[in-house]
CSV table of C-alpha atoms in Angstrom, one decimal:
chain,number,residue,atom,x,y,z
A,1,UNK,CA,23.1,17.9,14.4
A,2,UNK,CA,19.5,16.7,13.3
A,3,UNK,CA,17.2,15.7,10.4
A,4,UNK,CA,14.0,16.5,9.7
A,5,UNK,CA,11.3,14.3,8.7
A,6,UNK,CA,7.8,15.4,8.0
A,7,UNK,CA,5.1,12.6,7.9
A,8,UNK,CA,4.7,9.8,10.4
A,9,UNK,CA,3.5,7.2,8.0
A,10,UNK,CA,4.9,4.1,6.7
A,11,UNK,CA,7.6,6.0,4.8
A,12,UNK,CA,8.3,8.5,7.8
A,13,UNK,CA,8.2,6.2,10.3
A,14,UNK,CA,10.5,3.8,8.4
A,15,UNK,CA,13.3,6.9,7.8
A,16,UNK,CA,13.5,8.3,11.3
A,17,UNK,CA,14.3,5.1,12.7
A,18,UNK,CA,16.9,4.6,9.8
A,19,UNK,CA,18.2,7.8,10.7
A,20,UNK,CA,18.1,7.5,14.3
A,21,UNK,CA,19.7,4.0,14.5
A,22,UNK,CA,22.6,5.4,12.5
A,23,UNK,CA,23.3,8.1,15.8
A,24,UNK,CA,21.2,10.7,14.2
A,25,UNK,CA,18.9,12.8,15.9
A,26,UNK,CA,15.7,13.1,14.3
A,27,UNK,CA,12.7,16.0,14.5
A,28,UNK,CA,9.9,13.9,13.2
A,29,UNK,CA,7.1,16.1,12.2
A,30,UNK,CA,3.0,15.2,12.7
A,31,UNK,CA,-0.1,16.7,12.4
A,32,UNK,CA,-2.1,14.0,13.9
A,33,UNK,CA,-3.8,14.3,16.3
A,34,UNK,CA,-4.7,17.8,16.2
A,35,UNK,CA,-5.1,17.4,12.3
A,36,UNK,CA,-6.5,14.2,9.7
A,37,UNK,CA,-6.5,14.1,6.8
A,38,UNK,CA,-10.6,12.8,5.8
A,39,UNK,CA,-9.0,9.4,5.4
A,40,UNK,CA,-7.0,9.1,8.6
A,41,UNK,CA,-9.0,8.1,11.6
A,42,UNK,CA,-6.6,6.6,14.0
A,43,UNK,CA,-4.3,9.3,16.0
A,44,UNK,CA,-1.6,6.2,15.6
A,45,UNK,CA,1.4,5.9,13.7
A,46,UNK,CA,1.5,4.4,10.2
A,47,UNK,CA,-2.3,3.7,10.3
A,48,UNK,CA,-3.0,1.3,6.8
A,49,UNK,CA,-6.3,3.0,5.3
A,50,UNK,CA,-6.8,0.8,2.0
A,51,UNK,CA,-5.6,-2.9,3.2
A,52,UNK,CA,-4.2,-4.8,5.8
A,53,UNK,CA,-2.4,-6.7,3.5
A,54,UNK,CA,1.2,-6.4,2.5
A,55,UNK,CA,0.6,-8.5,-0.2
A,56,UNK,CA,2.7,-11.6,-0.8
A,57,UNK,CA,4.9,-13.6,1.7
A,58,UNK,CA,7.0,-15.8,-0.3
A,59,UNK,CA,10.5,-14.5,-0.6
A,60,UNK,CA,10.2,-15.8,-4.0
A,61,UNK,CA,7.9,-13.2,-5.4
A,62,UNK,CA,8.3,-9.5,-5.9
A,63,UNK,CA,6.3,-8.5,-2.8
A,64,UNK,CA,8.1,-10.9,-1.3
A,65,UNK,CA,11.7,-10.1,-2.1
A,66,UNK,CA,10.9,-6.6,-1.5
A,67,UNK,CA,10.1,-7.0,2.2
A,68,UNK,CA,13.1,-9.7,3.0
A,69,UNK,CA,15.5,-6.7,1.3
A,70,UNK,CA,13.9,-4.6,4.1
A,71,UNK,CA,14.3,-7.3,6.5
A,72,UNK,CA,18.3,-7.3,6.0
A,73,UNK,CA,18.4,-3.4,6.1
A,74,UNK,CA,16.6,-3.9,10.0
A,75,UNK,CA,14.0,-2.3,8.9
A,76,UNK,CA,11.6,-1.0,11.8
A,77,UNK,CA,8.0,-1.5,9.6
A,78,UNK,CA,9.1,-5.5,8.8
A,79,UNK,CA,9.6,-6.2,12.3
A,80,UNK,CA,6.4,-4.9,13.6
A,81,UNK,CA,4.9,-6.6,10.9
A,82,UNK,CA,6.0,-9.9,11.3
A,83,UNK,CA,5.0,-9.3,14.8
A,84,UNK,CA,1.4,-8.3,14.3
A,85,UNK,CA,0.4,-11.2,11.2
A,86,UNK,CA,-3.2,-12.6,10.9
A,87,UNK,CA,-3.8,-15.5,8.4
A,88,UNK,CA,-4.0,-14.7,4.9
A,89,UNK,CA,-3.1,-17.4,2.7
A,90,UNK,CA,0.1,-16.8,1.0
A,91,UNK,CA,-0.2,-13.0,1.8
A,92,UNK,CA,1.4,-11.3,5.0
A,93,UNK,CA,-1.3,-9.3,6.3
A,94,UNK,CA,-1.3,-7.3,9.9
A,95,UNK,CA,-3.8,-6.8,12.4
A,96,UNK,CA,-3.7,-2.8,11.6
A,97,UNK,CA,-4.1,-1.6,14.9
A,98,UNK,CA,-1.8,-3.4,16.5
A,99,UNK,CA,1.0,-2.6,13.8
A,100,UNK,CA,0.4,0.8,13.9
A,101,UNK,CA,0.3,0.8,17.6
A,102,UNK,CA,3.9,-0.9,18.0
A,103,UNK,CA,5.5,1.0,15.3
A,104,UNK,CA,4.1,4.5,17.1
A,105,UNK,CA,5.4,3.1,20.3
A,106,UNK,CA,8.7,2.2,19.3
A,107,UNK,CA,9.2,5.7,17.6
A,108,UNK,CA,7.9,7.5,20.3
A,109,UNK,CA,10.3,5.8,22.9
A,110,UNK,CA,13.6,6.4,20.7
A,111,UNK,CA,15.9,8.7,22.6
A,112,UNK,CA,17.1,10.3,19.4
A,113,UNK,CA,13.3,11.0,18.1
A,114,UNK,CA,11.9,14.0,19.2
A,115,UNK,CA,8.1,13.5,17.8
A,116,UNK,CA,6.9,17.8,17.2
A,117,UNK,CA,2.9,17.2,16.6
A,118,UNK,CA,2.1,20.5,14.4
A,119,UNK,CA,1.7,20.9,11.0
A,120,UNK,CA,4.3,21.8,8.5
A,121,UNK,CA,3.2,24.4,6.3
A,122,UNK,CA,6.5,25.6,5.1
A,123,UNK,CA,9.8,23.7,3.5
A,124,UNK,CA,12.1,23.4,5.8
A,125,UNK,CA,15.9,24.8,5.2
A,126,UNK,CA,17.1,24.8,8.3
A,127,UNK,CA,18.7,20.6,7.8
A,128,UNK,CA,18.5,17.9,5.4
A,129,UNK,CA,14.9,16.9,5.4
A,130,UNK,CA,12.9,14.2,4.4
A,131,UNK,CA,9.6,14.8,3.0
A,132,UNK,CA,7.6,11.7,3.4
A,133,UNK,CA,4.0,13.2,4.3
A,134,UNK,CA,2.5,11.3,1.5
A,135,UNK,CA,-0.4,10.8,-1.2
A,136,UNK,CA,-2.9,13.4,1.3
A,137,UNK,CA,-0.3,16.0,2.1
A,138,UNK,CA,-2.5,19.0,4.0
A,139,UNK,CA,-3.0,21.7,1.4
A,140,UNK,CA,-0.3,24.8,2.4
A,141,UNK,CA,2.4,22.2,2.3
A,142,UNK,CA,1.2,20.6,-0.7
A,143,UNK,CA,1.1,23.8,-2.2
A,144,UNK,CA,4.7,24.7,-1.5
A,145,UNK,CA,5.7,21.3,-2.8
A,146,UNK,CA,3.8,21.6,-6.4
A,147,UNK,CA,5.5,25.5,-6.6
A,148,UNK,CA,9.3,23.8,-5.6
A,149,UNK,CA,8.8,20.6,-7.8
A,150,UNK,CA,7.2,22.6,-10.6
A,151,UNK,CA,3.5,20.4,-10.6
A,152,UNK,CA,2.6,17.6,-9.5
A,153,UNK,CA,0.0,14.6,-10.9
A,154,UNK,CA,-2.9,13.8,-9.3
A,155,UNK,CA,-5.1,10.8,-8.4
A,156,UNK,CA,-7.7,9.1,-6.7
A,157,UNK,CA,-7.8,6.4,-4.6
A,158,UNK,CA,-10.1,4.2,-2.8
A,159,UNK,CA,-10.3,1.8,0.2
A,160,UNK,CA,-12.5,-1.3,0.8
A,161,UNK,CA,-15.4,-1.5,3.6
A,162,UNK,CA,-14.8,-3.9,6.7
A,163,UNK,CA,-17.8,-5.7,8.0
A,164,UNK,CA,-18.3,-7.6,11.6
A,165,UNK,CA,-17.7,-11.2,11.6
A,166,UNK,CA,-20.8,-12.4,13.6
A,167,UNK,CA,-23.2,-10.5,10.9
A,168,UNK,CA,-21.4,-12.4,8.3
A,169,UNK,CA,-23.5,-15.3,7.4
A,170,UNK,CA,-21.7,-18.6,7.7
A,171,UNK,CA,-25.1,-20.6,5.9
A,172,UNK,CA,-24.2,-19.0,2.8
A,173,UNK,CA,-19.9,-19.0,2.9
A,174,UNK,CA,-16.9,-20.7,3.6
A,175,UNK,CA,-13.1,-21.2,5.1
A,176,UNK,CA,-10.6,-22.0,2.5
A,177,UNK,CA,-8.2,-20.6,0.6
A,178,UNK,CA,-7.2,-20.8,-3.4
A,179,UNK,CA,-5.8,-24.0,-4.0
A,180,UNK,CA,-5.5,-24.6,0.0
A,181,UNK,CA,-2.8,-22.6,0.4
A,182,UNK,CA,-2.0,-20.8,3.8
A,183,UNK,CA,-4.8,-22.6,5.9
A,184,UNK,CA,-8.3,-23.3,5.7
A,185,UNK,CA,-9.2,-20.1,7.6
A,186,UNK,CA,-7.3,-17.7,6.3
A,187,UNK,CA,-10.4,-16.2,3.7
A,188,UNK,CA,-14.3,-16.5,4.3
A,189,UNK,CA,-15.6,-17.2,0.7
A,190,UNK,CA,-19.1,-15.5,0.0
A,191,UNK,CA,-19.9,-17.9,-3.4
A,192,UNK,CA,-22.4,-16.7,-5.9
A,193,UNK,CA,-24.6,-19.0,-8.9
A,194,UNK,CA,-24.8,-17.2,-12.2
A,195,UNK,CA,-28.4,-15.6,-11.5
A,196,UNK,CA,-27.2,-14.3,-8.5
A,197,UNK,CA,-23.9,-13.2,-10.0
A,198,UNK,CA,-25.5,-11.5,-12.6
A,199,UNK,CA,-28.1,-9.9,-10.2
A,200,UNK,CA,-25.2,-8.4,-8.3
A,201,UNK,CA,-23.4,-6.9,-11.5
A,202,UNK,CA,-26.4,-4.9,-13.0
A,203,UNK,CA,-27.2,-3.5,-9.2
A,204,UNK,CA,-23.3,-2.7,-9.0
A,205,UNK,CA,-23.2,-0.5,-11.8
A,206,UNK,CA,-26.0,1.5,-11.7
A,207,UNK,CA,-25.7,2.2,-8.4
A,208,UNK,CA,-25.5,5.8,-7.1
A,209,UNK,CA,-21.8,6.6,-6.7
A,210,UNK,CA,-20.6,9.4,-3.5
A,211,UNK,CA,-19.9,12.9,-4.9
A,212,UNK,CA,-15.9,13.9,-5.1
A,213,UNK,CA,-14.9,17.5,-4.3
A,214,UNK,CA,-11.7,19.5,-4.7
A,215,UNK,CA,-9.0,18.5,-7.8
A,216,UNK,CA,-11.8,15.8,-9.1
A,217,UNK,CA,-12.4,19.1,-11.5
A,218,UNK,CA,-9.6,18.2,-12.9
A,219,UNK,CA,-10.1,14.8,-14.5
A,220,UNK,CA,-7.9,13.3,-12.3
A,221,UNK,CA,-7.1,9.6,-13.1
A,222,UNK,CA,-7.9,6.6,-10.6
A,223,UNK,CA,-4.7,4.5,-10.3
A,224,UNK,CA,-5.5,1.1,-11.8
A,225,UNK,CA,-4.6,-0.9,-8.8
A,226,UNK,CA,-7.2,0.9,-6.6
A,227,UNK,CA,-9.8,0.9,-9.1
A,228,UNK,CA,-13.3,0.7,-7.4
A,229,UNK,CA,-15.4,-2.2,-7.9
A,230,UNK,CA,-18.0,-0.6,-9.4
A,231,UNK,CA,-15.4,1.5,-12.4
A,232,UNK,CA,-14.1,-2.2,-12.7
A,233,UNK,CA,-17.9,-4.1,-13.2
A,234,UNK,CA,-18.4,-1.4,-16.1
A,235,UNK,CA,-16.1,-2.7,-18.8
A,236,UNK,CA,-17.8,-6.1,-18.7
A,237,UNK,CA,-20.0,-8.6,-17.1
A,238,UNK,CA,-17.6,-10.9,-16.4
A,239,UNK,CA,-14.6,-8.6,-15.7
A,240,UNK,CA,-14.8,-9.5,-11.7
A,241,UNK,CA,-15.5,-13.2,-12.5
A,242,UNK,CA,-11.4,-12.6,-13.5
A,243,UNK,CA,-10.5,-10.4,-11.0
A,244,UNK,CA,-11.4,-9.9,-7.3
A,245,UNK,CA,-14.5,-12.3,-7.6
A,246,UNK,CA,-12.5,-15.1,-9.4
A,247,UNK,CA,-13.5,-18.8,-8.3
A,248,UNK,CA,-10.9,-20.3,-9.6
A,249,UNK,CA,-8.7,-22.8,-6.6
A,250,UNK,CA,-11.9,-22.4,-4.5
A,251,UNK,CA,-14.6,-25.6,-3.9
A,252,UNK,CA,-17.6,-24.7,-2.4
A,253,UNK,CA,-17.9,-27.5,0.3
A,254,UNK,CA,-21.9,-27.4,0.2
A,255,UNK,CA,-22.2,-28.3,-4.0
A,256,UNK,CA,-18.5,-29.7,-4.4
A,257,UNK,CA,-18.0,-27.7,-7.6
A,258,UNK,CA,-16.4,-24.6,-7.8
A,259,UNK,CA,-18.8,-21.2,-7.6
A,260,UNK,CA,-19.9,-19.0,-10.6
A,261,UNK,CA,-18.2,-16.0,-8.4
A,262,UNK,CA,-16.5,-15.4,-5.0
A,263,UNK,CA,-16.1,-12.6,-3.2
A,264,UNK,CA,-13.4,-13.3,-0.4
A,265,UNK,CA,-13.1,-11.7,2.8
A,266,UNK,CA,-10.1,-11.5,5.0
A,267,UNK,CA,-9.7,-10.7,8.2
A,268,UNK,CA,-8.4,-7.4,9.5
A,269,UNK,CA,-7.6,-8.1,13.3
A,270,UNK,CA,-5.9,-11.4,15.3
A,271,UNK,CA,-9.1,-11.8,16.9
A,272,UNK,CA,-10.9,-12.1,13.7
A,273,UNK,CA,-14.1,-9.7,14.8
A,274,UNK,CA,-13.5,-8.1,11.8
A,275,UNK,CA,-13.0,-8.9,7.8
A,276,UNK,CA,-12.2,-7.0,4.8
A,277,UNK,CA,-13.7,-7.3,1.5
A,278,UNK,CA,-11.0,-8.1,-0.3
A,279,UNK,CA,-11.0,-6.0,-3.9
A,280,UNK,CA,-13.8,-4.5,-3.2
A,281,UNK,CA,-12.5,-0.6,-3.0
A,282,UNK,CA,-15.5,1.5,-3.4
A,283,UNK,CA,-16.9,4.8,-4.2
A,284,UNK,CA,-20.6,3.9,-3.9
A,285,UNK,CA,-22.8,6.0,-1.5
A,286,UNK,CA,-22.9,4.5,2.1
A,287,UNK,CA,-26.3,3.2,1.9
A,288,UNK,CA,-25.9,1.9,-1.5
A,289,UNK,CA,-22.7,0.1,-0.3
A,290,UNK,CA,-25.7,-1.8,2.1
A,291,UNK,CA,-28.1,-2.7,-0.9
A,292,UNK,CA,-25.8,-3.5,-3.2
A,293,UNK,CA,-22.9,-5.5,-1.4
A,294,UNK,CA,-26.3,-7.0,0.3
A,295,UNK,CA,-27.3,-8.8,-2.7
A,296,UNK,CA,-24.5,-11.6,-1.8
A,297,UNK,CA,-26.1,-14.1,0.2
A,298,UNK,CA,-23.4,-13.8,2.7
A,299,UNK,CA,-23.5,-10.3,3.3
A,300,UNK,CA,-27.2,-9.9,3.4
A,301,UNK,CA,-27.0,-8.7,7.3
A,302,UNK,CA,-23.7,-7.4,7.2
A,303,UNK,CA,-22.5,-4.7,9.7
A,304,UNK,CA,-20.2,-1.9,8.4
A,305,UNK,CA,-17.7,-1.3,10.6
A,306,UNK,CA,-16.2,1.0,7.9
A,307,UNK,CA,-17.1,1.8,4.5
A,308,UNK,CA,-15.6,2.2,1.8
A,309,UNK,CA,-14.2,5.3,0.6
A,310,UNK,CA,-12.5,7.3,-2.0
A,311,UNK,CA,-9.6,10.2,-1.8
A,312,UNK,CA,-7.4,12.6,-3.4
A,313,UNK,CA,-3.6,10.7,-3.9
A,314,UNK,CA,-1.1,12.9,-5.1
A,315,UNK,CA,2.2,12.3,-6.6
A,316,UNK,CA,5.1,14.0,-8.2
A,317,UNK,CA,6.7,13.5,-11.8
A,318,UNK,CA,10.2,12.2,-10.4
A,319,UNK,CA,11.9,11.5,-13.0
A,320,UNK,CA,12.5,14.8,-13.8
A,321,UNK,CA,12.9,16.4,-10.2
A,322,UNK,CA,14.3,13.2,-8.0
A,323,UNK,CA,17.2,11.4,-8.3
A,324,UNK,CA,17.8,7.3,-7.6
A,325,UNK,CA,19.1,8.2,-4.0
A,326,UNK,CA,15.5,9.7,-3.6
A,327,UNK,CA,16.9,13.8,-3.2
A,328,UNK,CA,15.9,16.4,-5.1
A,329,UNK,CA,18.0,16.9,-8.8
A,330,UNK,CA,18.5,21.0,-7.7
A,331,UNK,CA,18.4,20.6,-4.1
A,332,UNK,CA,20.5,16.9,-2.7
A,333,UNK,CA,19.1,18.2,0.7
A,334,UNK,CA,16.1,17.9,0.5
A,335,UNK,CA,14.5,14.6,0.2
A,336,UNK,CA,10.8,12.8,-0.6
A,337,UNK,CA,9.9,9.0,0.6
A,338,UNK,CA,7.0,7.2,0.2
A,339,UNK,CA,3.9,7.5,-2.2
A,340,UNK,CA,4.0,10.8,-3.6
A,341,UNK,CA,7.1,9.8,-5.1
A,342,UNK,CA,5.5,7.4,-7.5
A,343,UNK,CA,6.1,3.9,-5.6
A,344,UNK,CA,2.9,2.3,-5.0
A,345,UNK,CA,2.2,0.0,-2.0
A,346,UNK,CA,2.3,0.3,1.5
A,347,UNK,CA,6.1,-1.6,2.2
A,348,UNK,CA,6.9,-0.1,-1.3
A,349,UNK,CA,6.6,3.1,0.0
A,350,UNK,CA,8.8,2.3,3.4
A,351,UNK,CA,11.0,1.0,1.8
A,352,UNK,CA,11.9,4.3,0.0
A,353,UNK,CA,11.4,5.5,3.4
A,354,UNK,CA,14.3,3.4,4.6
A,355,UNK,CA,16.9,4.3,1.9
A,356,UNK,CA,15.7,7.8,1.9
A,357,UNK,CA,16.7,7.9,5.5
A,358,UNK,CA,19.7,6.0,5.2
A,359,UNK,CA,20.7,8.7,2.4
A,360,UNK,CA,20.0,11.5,4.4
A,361,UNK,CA,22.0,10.7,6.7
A,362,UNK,CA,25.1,10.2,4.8
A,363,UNK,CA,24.3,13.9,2.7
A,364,UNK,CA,24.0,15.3,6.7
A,365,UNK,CA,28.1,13.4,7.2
A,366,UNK,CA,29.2,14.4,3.6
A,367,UNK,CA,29.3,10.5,2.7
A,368,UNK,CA,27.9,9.4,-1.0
A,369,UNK,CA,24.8,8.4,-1.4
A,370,UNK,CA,23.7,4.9,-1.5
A,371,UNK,CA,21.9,3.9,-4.9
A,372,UNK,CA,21.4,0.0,-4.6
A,373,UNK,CA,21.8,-2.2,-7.5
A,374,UNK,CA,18.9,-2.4,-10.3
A,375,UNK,CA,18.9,-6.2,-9.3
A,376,UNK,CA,17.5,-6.0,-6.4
A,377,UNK,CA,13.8,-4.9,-5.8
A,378,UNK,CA,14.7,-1.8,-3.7
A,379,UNK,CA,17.3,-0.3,-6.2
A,380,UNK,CA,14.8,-1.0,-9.3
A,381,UNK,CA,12.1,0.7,-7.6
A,382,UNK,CA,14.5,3.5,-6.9
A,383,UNK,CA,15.6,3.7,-10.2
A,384,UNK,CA,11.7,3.7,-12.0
A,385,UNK,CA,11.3,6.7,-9.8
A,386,UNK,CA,14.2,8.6,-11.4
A,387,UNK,CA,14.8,7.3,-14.7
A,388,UNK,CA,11.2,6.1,-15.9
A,389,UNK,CA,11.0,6.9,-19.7
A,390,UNK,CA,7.1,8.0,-19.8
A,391,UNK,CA,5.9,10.7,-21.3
A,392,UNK,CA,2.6,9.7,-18.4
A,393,UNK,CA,4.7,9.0,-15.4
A,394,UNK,CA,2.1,6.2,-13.2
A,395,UNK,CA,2.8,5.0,-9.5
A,396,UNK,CA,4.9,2.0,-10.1
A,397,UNK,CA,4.7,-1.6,-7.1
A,398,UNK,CA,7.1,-3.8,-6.5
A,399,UNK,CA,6.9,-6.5,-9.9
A,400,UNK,CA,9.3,-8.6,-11.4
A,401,UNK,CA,9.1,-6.8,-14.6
A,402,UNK,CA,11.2,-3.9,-13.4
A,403,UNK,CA,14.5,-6.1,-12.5
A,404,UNK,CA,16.8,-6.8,-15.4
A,405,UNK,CA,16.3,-9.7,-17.2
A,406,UNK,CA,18.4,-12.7,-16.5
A,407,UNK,CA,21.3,-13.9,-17.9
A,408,UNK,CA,19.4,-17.5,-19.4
A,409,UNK,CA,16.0,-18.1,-20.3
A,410,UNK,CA,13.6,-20.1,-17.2
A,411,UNK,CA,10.7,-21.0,-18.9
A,412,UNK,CA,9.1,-22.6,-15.4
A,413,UNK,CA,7.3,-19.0,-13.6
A,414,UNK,CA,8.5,-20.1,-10.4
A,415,UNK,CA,11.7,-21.2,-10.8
A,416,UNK,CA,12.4,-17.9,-12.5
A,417,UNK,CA,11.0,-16.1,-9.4
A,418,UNK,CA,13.4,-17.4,-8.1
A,419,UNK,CA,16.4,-17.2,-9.7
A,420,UNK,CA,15.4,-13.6,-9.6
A,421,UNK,CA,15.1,-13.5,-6.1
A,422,UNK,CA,18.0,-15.4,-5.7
A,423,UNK,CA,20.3,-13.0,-8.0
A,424,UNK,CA,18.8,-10.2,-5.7
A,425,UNK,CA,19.6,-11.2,-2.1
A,426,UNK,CA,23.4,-12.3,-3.3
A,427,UNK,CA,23.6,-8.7,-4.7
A,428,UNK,CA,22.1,-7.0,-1.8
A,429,UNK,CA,24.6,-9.1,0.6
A,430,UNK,CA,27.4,-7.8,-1.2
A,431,UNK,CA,26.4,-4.8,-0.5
A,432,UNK,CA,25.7,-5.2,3.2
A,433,UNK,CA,28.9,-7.4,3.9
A,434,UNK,CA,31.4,-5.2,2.1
């Protein structure tokens, strides 16, 4: 007795070691490394492309809750994570190569995980499956999937550049984080005045943007919570002075006032040789990336290490073709896990990995299906996927805003965090005590 799971990412990973933990054997398929997709560059396990960040810590949160329901449920990706953190403020952020290295070693050494390094170009029938090969799915199998699901949605998405710390320069930025929370180290601040600002903003949008191939013929939509910097600088000038370039909880040390704009940088690896410029997702040309991210005094001799880049995301319209325990409405053994499903975010997407798994192996013992409560931030993500009432189904992340709403008004924000979060972990222990 076996399952199959196709996709070694965060979703893939995260099911087979469900699966296996529950005495399962698992087939885990992967084309790396004798195929990439052109955003993959590591031959690793679970390798983050966008972020390192896994967005907030604090249990009270969405983010937050999400990952300690994970946490409770032994998941495989919260444990590496937890082991691999680099300061961030109040966000849990990895050193990415370290994560994806401990998660591929930990899979790879599981008796019951046979790793098969091919790719899958045809459904499997031959057990329950899990299809978590996510938002760049090679082609033939892609294929197959749109003709069994009936379509699919498409995409774009984009990831920011990483720079070298030593050509980052420290005359012209900062340590701190907003409000000083999570360290004075956790971000490098690259402040800008008005002129300089505004300088930056007319460069950024009439800069010379990288061609896109393939479905972009089809007016494919960019998901708004990847949107590049430059898409972003176009609906106004001071539309990044309110997003990724907002000042506000910062004091730059050398005026004592607060900057016209930041952009912050955070760091991708424990030994902090590398940082991330945080919001800045990009489809500028490489060489325009230099001139025009250049124009910030800080970054004026920056090194790229990795620029940014934009790619095809695919997803499919679950509600009508997946049901709340993530299997297929005309086929319960088959099932999908992680991005292409619609949930957006990297522990968002193992997390439908994990209860995916956990699923398939109770279809493969002829056991019902688990559908968690809609209280709790892995059953309301669950349910989104299979009951969203949209006409324009759109990759939903872990929020607040998809829980019910409580039984008594909190006006305070953070106290109603968390009672949410609250109401969601006594549900989930219910569950896991019973």
């Amino acid at each position: 007795m076996y399952i199959n799971v196709l996709g070694a990412g965060l979703a893939g990973c995260e099911a087979a070691w469900q699966i296996a933990e529950r005495g399962i054997s698992v087939r885990l398929f992967e084309m790396k490394p004798k195929k990439k997709t052109p955003a993959h560059k590591s031959d690793d396990f679970c390798e983050l492309i966008c972020s390192n960040s896994l967005k907030a810590a604090r249990v009270e949160s969405a983010a937050g809750l999400l990952k300690e329901e994970m946490r409770r449920f032994g998941s495989l990706l919260m444990s590496c994570a937890d082991q691999c953190t680099v300061p961030a403020g109040g966000a849990l952020a990895v050193d990415r190569e370290k994560f994806s290295s401990m998660v591929t070693e930990t899979i790879r050494s599981h008796p019951l995980i046979e790793i098969i390094e091919e790719e899958v170009t045809e459904l499997p029938d031959d057990a329950v499956t899990v299809i978590a090969t996510g938002p760049l799915t090679s082609d033939a199998l892609a294929e197959k999937i749109i003709e069994r699901c009936g379509g699919s949605l498409h995409f774009f998405d984009a990831a920011a550049p990483v720079i070298t710390t030593e050509s980052i320069d420290m005359n012209n930025a900062f340590t701190a984080s907003r409000y000083d929370k999570g360290g004075d180290d956790a971000y490098i601040n690259c402040p800008m005045n008005k002129d300089e600002y505004e300088a930056f903003h007319a460069a950024l949008i009439s800069a010379e943007r990288a061609p896109r191939h393939d479905v972009d013929v089809m007016n494919p939509k960019v998901y708004e919570g990847c949107m590049p910097v430059e898409i972003l600088a176009q609906r106004g000038l001071d539309t990044l002075r309110f997003g990724p370039m907002k000042p506000v909880g910062l004091r730059d040390p050398r005026t004592g006032h607060r900057p016209w704009a930041v952009l912050q940088l955070r760091t991708e690896n424990s030994e902090k040789t590398m940082y991330n410029l945080v919001g800045f997702q990009t489809n500028l040309k490489f060489s325009e990336q230099r001139r025009v991210f250049g124009m910030i005094p800080a970054l004026k001799n920056a090194e790229y290490v990795r620029y940014g880049v934009m790619h095809r995301n695919t997803f499919l319209n679950s509600p009508k073709v997946l049901n709340a325990d993530y299997s297929m409405k005309d086929d319960p053994n088959l099932f999908f896990a992680g991005q292409m499903t619609g949930v957006e975010g990297y522990m968002e997407s193992a997390s439908s990995g994990l209860l995916a798994g956990i699923n398939a192996v109770k279809r493969t013992r002829g056991e019902e299906t688990l559908i968690l409560p809609i209280e709790t931030m892995i059953g309301a993500l669950s349910d989104y996927i299979a009951n969203a009432q949209t006409k324009d189904f759109q990759p939903m992340g872990a929020n607040l805003g998809i829980l019910p709403p409580l039984d008594t008004h909190i006006r305070d924000k953070k106290e109603r965090a968390a009672a949410y979060a609250g109401r969601a972990l006594e549900k989930l222990d219910k569950y896991l005590w019973a």
